[in-house]
Coordinates of C-alpha atoms and ligand atoms in Angstrom, one line a residue:
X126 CA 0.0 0.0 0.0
X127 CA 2.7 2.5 1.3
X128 CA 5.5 3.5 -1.1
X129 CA 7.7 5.7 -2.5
X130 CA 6.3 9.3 -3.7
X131 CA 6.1 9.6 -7.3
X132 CA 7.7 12.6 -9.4
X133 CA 5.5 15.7 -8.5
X134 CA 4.2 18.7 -11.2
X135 CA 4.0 21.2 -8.7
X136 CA 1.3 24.5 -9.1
X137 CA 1.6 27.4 -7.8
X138 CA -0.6 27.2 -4.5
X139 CA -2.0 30.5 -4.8
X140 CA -3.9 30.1 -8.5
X141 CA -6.9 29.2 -6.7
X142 CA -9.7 29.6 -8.9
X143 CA -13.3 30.9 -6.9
X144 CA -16.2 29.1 -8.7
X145 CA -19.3 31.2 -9.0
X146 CA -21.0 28.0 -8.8
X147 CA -19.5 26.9 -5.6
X148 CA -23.0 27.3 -3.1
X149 CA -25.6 26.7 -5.8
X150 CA -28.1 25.4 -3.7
X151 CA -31.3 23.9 -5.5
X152 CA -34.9 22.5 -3.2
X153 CA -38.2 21.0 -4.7
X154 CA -40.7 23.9 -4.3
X155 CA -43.1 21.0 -3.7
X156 CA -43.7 19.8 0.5
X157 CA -42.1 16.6 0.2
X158 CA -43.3 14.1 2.8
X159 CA -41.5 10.9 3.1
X160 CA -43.0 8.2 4.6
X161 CA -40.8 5.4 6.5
X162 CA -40.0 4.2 10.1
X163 CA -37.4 6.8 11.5
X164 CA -35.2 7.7 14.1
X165 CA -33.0 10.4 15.7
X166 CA -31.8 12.0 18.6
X167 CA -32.8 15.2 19.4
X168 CA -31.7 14.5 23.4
X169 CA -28.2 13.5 24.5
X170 CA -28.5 10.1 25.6
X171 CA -25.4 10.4 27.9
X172 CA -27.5 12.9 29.7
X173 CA -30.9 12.0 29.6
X174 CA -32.9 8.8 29.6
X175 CA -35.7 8.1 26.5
X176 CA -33.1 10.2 24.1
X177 CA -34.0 8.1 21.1
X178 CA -37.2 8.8 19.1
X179 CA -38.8 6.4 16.8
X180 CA -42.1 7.0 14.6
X181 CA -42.6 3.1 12.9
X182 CA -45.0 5.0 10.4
X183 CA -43.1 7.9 10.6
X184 CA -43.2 11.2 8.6
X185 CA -41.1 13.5 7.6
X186 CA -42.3 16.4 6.0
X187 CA -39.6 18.8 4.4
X188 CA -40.6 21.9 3.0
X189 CA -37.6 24.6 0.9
X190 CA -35.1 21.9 2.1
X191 CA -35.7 22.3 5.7
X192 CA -37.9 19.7 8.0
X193 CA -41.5 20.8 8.7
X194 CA -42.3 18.2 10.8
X195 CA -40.9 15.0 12.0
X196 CA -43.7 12.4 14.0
X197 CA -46.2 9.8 12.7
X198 CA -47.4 9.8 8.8
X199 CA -50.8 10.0 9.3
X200 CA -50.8 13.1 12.0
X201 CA -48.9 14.7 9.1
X202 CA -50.7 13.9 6.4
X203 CA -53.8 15.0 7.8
X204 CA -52.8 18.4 8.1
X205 CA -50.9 18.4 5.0
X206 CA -52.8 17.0 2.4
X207 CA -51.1 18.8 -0.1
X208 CA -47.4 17.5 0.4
X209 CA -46.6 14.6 -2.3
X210 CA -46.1 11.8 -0.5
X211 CA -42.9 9.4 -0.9
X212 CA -43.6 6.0 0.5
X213 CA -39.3 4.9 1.5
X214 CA -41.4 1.9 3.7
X215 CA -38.9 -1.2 3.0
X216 CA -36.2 1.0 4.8
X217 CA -35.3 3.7 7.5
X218 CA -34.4 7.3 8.0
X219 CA -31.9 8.7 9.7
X220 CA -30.4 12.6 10.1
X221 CA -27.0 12.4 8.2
X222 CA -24.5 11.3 9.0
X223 CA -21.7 13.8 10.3
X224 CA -17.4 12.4 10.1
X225 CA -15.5 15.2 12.2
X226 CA -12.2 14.0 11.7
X227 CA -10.5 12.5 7.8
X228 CA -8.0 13.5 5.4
X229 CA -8.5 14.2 2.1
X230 CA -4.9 13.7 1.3
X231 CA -5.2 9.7 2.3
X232 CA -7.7 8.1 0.6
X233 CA -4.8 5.6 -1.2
X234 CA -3.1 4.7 1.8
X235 CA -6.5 3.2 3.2
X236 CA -5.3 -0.3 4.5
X237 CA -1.7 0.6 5.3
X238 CA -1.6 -2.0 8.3
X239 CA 1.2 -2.8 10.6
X240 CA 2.3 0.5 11.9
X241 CA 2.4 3.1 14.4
X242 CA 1.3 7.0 13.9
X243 CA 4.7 8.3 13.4
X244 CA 6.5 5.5 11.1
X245 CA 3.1 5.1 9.1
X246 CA 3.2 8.8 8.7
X247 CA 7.2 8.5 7.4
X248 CA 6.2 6.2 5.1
X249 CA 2.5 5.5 4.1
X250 CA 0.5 8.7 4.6
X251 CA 3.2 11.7 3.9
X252 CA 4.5 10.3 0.7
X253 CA 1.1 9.9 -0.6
X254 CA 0.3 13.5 0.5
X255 CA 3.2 14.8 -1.6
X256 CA 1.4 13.9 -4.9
X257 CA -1.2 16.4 -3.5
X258 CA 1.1 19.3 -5.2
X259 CA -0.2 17.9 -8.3
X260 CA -3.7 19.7 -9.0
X261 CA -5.1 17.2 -11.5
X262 CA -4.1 14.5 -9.1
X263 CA -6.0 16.3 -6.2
X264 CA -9.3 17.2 -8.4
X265 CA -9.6 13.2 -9.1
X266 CA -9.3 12.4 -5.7
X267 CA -11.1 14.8 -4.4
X268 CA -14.2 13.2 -6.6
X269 CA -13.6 9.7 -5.4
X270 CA -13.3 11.3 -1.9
X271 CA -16.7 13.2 -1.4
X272 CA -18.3 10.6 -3.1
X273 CA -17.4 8.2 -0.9
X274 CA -18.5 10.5 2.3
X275 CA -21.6 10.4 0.0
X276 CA -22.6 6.7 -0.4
X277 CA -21.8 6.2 3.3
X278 CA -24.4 8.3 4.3
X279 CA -22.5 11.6 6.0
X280 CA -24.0 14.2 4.9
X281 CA -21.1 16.7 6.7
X282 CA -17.3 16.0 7.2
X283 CA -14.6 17.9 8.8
X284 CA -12.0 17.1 6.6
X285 CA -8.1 18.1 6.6
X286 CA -7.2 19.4 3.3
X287 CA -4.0 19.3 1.7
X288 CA -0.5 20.3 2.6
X289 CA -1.3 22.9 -0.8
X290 CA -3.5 25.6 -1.4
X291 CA -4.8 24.6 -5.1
X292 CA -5.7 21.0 -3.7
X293 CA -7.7 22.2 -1.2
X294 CA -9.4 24.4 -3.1
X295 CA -10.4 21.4 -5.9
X296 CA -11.4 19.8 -2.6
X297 CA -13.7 22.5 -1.9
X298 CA -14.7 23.2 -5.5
X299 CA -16.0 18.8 -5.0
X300 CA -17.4 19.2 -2.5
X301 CA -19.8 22.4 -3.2
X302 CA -21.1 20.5 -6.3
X303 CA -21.9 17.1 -4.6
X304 CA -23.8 19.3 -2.3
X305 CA -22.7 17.7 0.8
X306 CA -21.5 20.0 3.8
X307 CA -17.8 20.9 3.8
X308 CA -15.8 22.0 6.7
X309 CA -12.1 21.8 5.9
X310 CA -8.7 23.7 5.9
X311 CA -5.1 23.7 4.1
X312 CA -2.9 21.6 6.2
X313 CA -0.6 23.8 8.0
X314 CA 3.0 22.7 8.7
X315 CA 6.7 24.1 8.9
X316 CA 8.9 21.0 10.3
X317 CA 9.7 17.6 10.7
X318 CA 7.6 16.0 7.8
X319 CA 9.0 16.3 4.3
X320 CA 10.4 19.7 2.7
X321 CA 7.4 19.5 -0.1
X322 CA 5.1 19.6 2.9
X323 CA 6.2 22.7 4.9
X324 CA 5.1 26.2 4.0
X325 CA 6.9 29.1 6.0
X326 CA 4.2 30.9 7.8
X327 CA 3.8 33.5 5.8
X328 CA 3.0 31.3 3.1
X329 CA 0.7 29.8 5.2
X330 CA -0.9 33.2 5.9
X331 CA -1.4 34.1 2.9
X332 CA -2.6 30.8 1.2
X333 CA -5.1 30.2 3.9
X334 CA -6.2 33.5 3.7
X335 CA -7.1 33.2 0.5
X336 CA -9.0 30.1 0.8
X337 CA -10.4 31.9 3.3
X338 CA -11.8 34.6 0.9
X339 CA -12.8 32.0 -1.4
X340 CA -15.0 29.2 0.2
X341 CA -15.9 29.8 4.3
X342 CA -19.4 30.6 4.3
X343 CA -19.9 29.7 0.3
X344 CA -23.2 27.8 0.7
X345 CA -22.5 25.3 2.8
X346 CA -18.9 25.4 2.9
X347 CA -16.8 26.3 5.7
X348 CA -13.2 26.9 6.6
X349 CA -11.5 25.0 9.4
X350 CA -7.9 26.6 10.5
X351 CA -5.9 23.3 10.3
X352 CA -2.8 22.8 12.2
X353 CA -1.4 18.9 11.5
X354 CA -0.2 18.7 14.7
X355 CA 2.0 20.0 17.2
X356 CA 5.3 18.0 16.4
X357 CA 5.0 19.9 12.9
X358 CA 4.0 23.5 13.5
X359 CA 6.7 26.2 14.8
X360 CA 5.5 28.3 17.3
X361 CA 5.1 30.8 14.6
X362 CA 2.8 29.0 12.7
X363 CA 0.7 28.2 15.9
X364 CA 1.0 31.9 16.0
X365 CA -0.6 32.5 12.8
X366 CA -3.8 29.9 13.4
X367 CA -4.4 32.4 16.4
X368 CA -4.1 35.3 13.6
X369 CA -6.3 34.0 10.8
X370 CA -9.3 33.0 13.8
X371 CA -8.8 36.4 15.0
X372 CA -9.4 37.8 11.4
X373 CA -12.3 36.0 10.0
X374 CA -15.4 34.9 11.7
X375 CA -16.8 31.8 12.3
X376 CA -14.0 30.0 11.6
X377 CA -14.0 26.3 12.5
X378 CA -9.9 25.1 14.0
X379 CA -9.1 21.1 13.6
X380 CA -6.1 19.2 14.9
X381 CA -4.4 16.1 16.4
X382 CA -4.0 15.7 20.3
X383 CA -2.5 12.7 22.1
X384 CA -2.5 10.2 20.0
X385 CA 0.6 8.4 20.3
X386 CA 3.2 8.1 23.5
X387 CA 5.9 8.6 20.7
X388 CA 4.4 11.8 19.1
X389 CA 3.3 13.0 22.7
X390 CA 7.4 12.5 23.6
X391 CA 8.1 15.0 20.8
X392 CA 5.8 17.1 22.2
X393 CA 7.7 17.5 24.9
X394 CA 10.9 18.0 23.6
X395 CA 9.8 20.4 21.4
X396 CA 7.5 22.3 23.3
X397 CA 9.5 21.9 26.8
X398 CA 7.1 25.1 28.5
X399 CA 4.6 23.5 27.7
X400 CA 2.8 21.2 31.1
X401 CA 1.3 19.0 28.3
X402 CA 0.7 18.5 25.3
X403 CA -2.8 20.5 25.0
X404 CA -0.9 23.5 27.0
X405 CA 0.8 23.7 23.2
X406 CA -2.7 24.7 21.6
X407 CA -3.9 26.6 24.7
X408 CA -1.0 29.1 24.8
X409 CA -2.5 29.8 21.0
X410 CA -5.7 30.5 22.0
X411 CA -6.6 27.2 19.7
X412 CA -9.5 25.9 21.5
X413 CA -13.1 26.4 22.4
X414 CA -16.2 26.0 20.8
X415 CA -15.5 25.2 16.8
X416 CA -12.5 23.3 17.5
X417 CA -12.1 20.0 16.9
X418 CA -9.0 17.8 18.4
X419 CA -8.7 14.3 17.2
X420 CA -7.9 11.3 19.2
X421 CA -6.7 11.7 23.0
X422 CA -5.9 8.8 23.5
X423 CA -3.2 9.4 26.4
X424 CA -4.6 12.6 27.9
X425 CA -3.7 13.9 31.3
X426 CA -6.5 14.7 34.2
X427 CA -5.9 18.1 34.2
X428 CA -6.2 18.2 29.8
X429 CA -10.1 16.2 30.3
X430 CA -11.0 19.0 32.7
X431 CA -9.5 21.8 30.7
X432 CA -10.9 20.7 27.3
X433 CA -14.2 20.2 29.0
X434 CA -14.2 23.5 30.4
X435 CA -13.4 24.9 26.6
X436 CA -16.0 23.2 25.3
X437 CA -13.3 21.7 22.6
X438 CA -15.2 18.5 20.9
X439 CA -12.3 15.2 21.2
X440 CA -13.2 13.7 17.8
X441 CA -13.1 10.3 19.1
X442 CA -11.7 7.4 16.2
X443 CA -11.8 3.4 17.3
X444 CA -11.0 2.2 13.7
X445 CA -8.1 4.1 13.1
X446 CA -7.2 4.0 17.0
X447 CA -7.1 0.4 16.9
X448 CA -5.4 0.1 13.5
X449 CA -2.4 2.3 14.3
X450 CA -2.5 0.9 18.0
X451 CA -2.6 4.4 19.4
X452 CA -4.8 2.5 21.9
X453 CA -8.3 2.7 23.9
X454 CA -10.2 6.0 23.9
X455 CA -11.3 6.9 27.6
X456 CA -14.5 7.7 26.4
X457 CA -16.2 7.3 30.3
X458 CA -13.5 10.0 31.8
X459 CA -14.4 11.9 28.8
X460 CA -18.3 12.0 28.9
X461 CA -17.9 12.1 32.7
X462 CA -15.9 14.9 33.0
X463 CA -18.1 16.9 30.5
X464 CA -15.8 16.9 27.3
X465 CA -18.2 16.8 23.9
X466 CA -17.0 13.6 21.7
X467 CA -17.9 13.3 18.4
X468 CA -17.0 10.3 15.7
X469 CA -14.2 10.0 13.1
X470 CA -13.3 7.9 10.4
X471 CA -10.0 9.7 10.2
X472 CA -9.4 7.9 6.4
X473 CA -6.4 7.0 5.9
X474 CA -5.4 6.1 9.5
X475 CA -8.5 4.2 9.8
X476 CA -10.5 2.0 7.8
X477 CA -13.1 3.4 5.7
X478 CA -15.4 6.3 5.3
X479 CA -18.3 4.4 6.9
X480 CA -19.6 6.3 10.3
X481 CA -21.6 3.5 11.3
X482 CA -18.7 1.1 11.4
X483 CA -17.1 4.1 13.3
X484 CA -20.0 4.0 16.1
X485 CA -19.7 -0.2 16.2
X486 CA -16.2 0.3 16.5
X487 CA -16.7 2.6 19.4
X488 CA -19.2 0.0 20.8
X489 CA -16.6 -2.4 20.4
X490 CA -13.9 -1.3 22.1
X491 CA -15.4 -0.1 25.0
X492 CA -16.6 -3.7 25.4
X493 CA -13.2 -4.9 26.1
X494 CA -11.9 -1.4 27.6
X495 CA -10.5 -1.4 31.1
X496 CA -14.2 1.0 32.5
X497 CA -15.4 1.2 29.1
X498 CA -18.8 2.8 28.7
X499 CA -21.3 0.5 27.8
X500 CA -23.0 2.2 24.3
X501 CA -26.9 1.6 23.5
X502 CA -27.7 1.8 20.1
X503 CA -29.3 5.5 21.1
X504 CA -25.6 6.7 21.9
X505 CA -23.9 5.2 18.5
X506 CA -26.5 7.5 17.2
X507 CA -26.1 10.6 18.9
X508 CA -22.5 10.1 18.6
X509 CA -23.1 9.6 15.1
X510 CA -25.2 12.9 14.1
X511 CA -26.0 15.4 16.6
X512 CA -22.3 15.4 18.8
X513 CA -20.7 16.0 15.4
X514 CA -23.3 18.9 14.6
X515 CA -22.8 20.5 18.0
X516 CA -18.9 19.9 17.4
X517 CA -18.9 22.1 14.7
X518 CA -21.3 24.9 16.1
X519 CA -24.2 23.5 13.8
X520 CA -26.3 21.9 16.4
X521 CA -28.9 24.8 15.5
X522 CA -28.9 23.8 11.7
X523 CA -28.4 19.7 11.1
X524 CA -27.8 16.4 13.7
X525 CA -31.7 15.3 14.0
X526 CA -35.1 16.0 12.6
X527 CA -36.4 18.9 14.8
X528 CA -38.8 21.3 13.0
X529 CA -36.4 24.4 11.8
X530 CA -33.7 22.1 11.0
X531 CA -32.2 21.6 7.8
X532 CA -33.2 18.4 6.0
X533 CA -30.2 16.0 6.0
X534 CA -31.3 12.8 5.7
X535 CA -30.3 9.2 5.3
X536 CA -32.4 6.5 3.6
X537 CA -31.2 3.2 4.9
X538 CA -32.7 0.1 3.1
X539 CA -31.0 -3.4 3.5
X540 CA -30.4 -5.1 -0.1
X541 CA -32.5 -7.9 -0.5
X542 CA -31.3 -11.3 0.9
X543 CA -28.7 -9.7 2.9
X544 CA -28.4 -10.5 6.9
X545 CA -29.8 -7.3 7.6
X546 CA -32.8 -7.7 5.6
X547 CA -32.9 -11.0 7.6
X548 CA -32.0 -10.2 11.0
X549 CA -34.6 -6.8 10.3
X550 CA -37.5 -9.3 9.7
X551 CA -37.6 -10.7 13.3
X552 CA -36.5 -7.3 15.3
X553 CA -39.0 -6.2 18.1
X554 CA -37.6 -3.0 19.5
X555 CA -36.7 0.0 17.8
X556 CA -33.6 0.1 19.7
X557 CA -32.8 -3.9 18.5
X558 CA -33.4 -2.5 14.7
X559 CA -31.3 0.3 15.4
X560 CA -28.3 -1.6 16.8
X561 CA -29.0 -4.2 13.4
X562 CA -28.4 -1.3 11.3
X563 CA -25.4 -0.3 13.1
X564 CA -24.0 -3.5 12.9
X565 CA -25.1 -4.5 9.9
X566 CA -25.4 -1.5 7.2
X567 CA -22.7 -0.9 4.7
X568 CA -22.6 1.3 1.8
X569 CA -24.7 -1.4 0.0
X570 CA -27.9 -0.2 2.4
X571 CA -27.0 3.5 1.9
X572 CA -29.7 3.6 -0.9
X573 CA -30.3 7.8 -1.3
X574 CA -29.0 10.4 0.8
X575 CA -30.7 14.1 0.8
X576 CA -29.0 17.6 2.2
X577 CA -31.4 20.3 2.8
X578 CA -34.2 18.1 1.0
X579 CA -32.2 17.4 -2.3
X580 CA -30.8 14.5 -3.1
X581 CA -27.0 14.4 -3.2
X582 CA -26.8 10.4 -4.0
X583 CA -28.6 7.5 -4.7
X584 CA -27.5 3.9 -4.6
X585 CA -27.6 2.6 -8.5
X586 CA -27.9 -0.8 -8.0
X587 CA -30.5 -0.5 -5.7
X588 CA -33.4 -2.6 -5.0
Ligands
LIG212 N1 -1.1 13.1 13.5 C1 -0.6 14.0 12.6 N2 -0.9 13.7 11.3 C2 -1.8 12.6 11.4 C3 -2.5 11.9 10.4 O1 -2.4 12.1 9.3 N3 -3.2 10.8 10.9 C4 -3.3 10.6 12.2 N4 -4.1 9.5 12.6 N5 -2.7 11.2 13.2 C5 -1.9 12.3 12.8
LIG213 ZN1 -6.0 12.4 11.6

């Protein structure tokens, strides 16, 4: 999987090119109401009992691409006899699906097993991000990439860019025309990776900048300030993440966090006033509501209180925690101690782009943790949809099917003869369905998938 990086055709990072199209946003003028058993969480299940709601003849009426109403069909109907009426029985509905932690930059080196964080960085991920320089290289992937968020069923990712400002922009530039929700960020670095990969900080500056300029708040686009990690930004590039927040508005920030005992080593060496390793970001003013750290696995006391106090969202990973053997995610002292947690594929660490398997993986793993919390299948879906919506300040807009919200919506439907069709036929709970569909639902059951009403993918072999 991992090799050598090819010869590169490098662009100049600044001949970003801002699409007038980029945000075309298009909803059926007709009230659509779908009709099919549904679920979501519009509680947090960690906090309150009866979290999960099910209709088993639910509706969901959507109206200019937002959700009218969410309850049983026939109460909807009755009152809205003029909505047309999309019968999805055979399957289930969900609120998208929401990834708040993957790279762009690694969809090849998917499957790279047998390392740690830092040597599969050396050699399987970094390499591959090198061939990001070339433009024509990053607009293929890019397609392949939000695709694949798309036939997975998320709906919105928080996704690290590229190392280079053209690739992220063809990542944006994707990801406006599949229609799917975009929060993401040129890759910021200075040292220890590869010379193609660092950018003084000016550069960085002025690239992200213009990014900036171009594509945060383009329909539904955003821009995340994206530090790698600390181990590869200077102080003076921290420096300038603190800068570029300060300048622009709404700005999401995303990074790693104690991932590794290695990289958390380096941490120390290289940051050596720092207490720990989340001291690094603090000292920045990287933190807070909009930020997003990945992983902390090997966090301190004193970082659980302090990142719960923030209100920074750990973006929590099992698949690519387990793969990379970074370890067990404390995912008790977490929730305990107040800290939001939200799900990550983190492709190409981990294993796929599939956010269910992500939650199964979570349930997993705390099976066989030392304390693990013990997830219900109401939890895998909270952690699933609405924690990654109120990661990324959007818990107003998208993450479950309250009135207002916008209308991001998966249609699950098992293929016929599969295990799920079969283990669906003699479920008696909604929560037993639920936890079916978690364990059970592949890209194969992601059969049509709608943001803000309009369909942004549909299963082609479908049944
Ligand atoms: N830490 C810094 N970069 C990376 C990355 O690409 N993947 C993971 N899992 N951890 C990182
Ligand atoms: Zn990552």
């Amino acid at each position: 999987m991992c090799g050598k990086p090819s010869e590169n055709k490098t662009v100049n990072p600044t001949s970003i090119i801002c699409n007038d199209r980029v945000g075309t946003v298009t909803c059926s003028d007709r009230d659509e109401l779908l009709r099919a058993p549904l679920f979501h969480t519009p509680r947090n299940p960690f906090l309150q009992d009866r979290a999960l709601e099910y209709h088993g003849d639910g509706g969901l009426l959507i109206r200019e691409g937002k959700v009218a109403a969410c309850g049983d069909f026939e109460t909807i109907r009755a009152t809205n006899t003029s909505a047309t009426v999309i019968d999805m029985r055979g399957g289930y509905l969900l609120p998208g699906l929401i990834d708040t932690h993957i790279h762009f930059s690694q969809v090849r080196v998917l499957g790279g097993l047998g390392r740690s964080l830092l040597d599969w960085l050396e050699e399987c991920a970094l390499p591959e991000e090198a061939r990001m320089a070339d433009e024509s290289h990053a607009r293929r992937i890019a397609q392949v990439f939000v695709h694949e968020l798309a036939s997975h069923g998320t709906t919105t990712a928080l996704v690290f860019g590229a190392h280079f400002a053209a690739a992220t922009a063809a990542l944006f530039e994707a990801g406006a025309e599949s229609g799917l929700r975009i929060v993401s960020g040129m890759v910021m670095s200075d040292r220890q990776l590869r010379p193609e990969l660092h950018q003084t900080p000016d550069r960085a500056y002025r690239d992200s900048t213009g990014l900036i300029r171009c594509f945060h708040r383009r329909g539904r686009l955003l821009y995340a300030v994206t530090p790698r990690f600390a181990p590869s930004t200077s102080e003076a590039m921290l420096e300038v993440c603190r800068t570029l927040r300060q300048e622009h508005e709404g700005l999401r920030f995303q990074t790693h966090l104690n991932e590794n005992p290695r990289e958390i080593a380096e941490v120390r060496k290289l940051f050596p006033w720092a207490s720990d390793y989340l001291a690094v970001y603090e000292r920045f003013g990287l933190g807070g509501r909009g930020a997003v750290m990945a992983h902390n696995v090997h966090p301190t006391a004193s970082e659980i209180e302090r990142l719960a106090a923030a209100g920074t969202t750990v973006s929590h990973c099992p698949c690519s925690n387990a793969a990379l053997g970074s370890g067990l995610f404390a995912l008790k002292r977490h929730v305990e101690a107040g800290v939001r947690v939200a799900l990550g594929t983190d492709v190409g660490g981990g294993i796929g782009f599939g956010i269910l398997k992500e939650a199964l993986q979570a349930y997993l793993l705390q099976r066989v943790a030392p304390d693990g919390a013990l997830l219900d299948a109401a939890k895998m879906l909270y952690l699933a949809t609405r924690a990654g919506a109120e990661a990324l300040g959007l818990g107003e807009e998208i993450g479950d099917f309250q009135p207002g919200k916008s209308a991001d919506v998966v249609y699950v439907k098992p293929p016929l003869n599969s295990p799920l069709s079969a283990v669906l036929e003699r479920t008696e709970t909604p929560e037993q369905t639920l936890a079916a569909i978690f364990t059970l639902a592949g890209a194969a059951s992601i059969q049509e998938v709608r943001v803000e009403g309009s369909i942004v993918y549909k299963l082609r072999s479908g049944n």
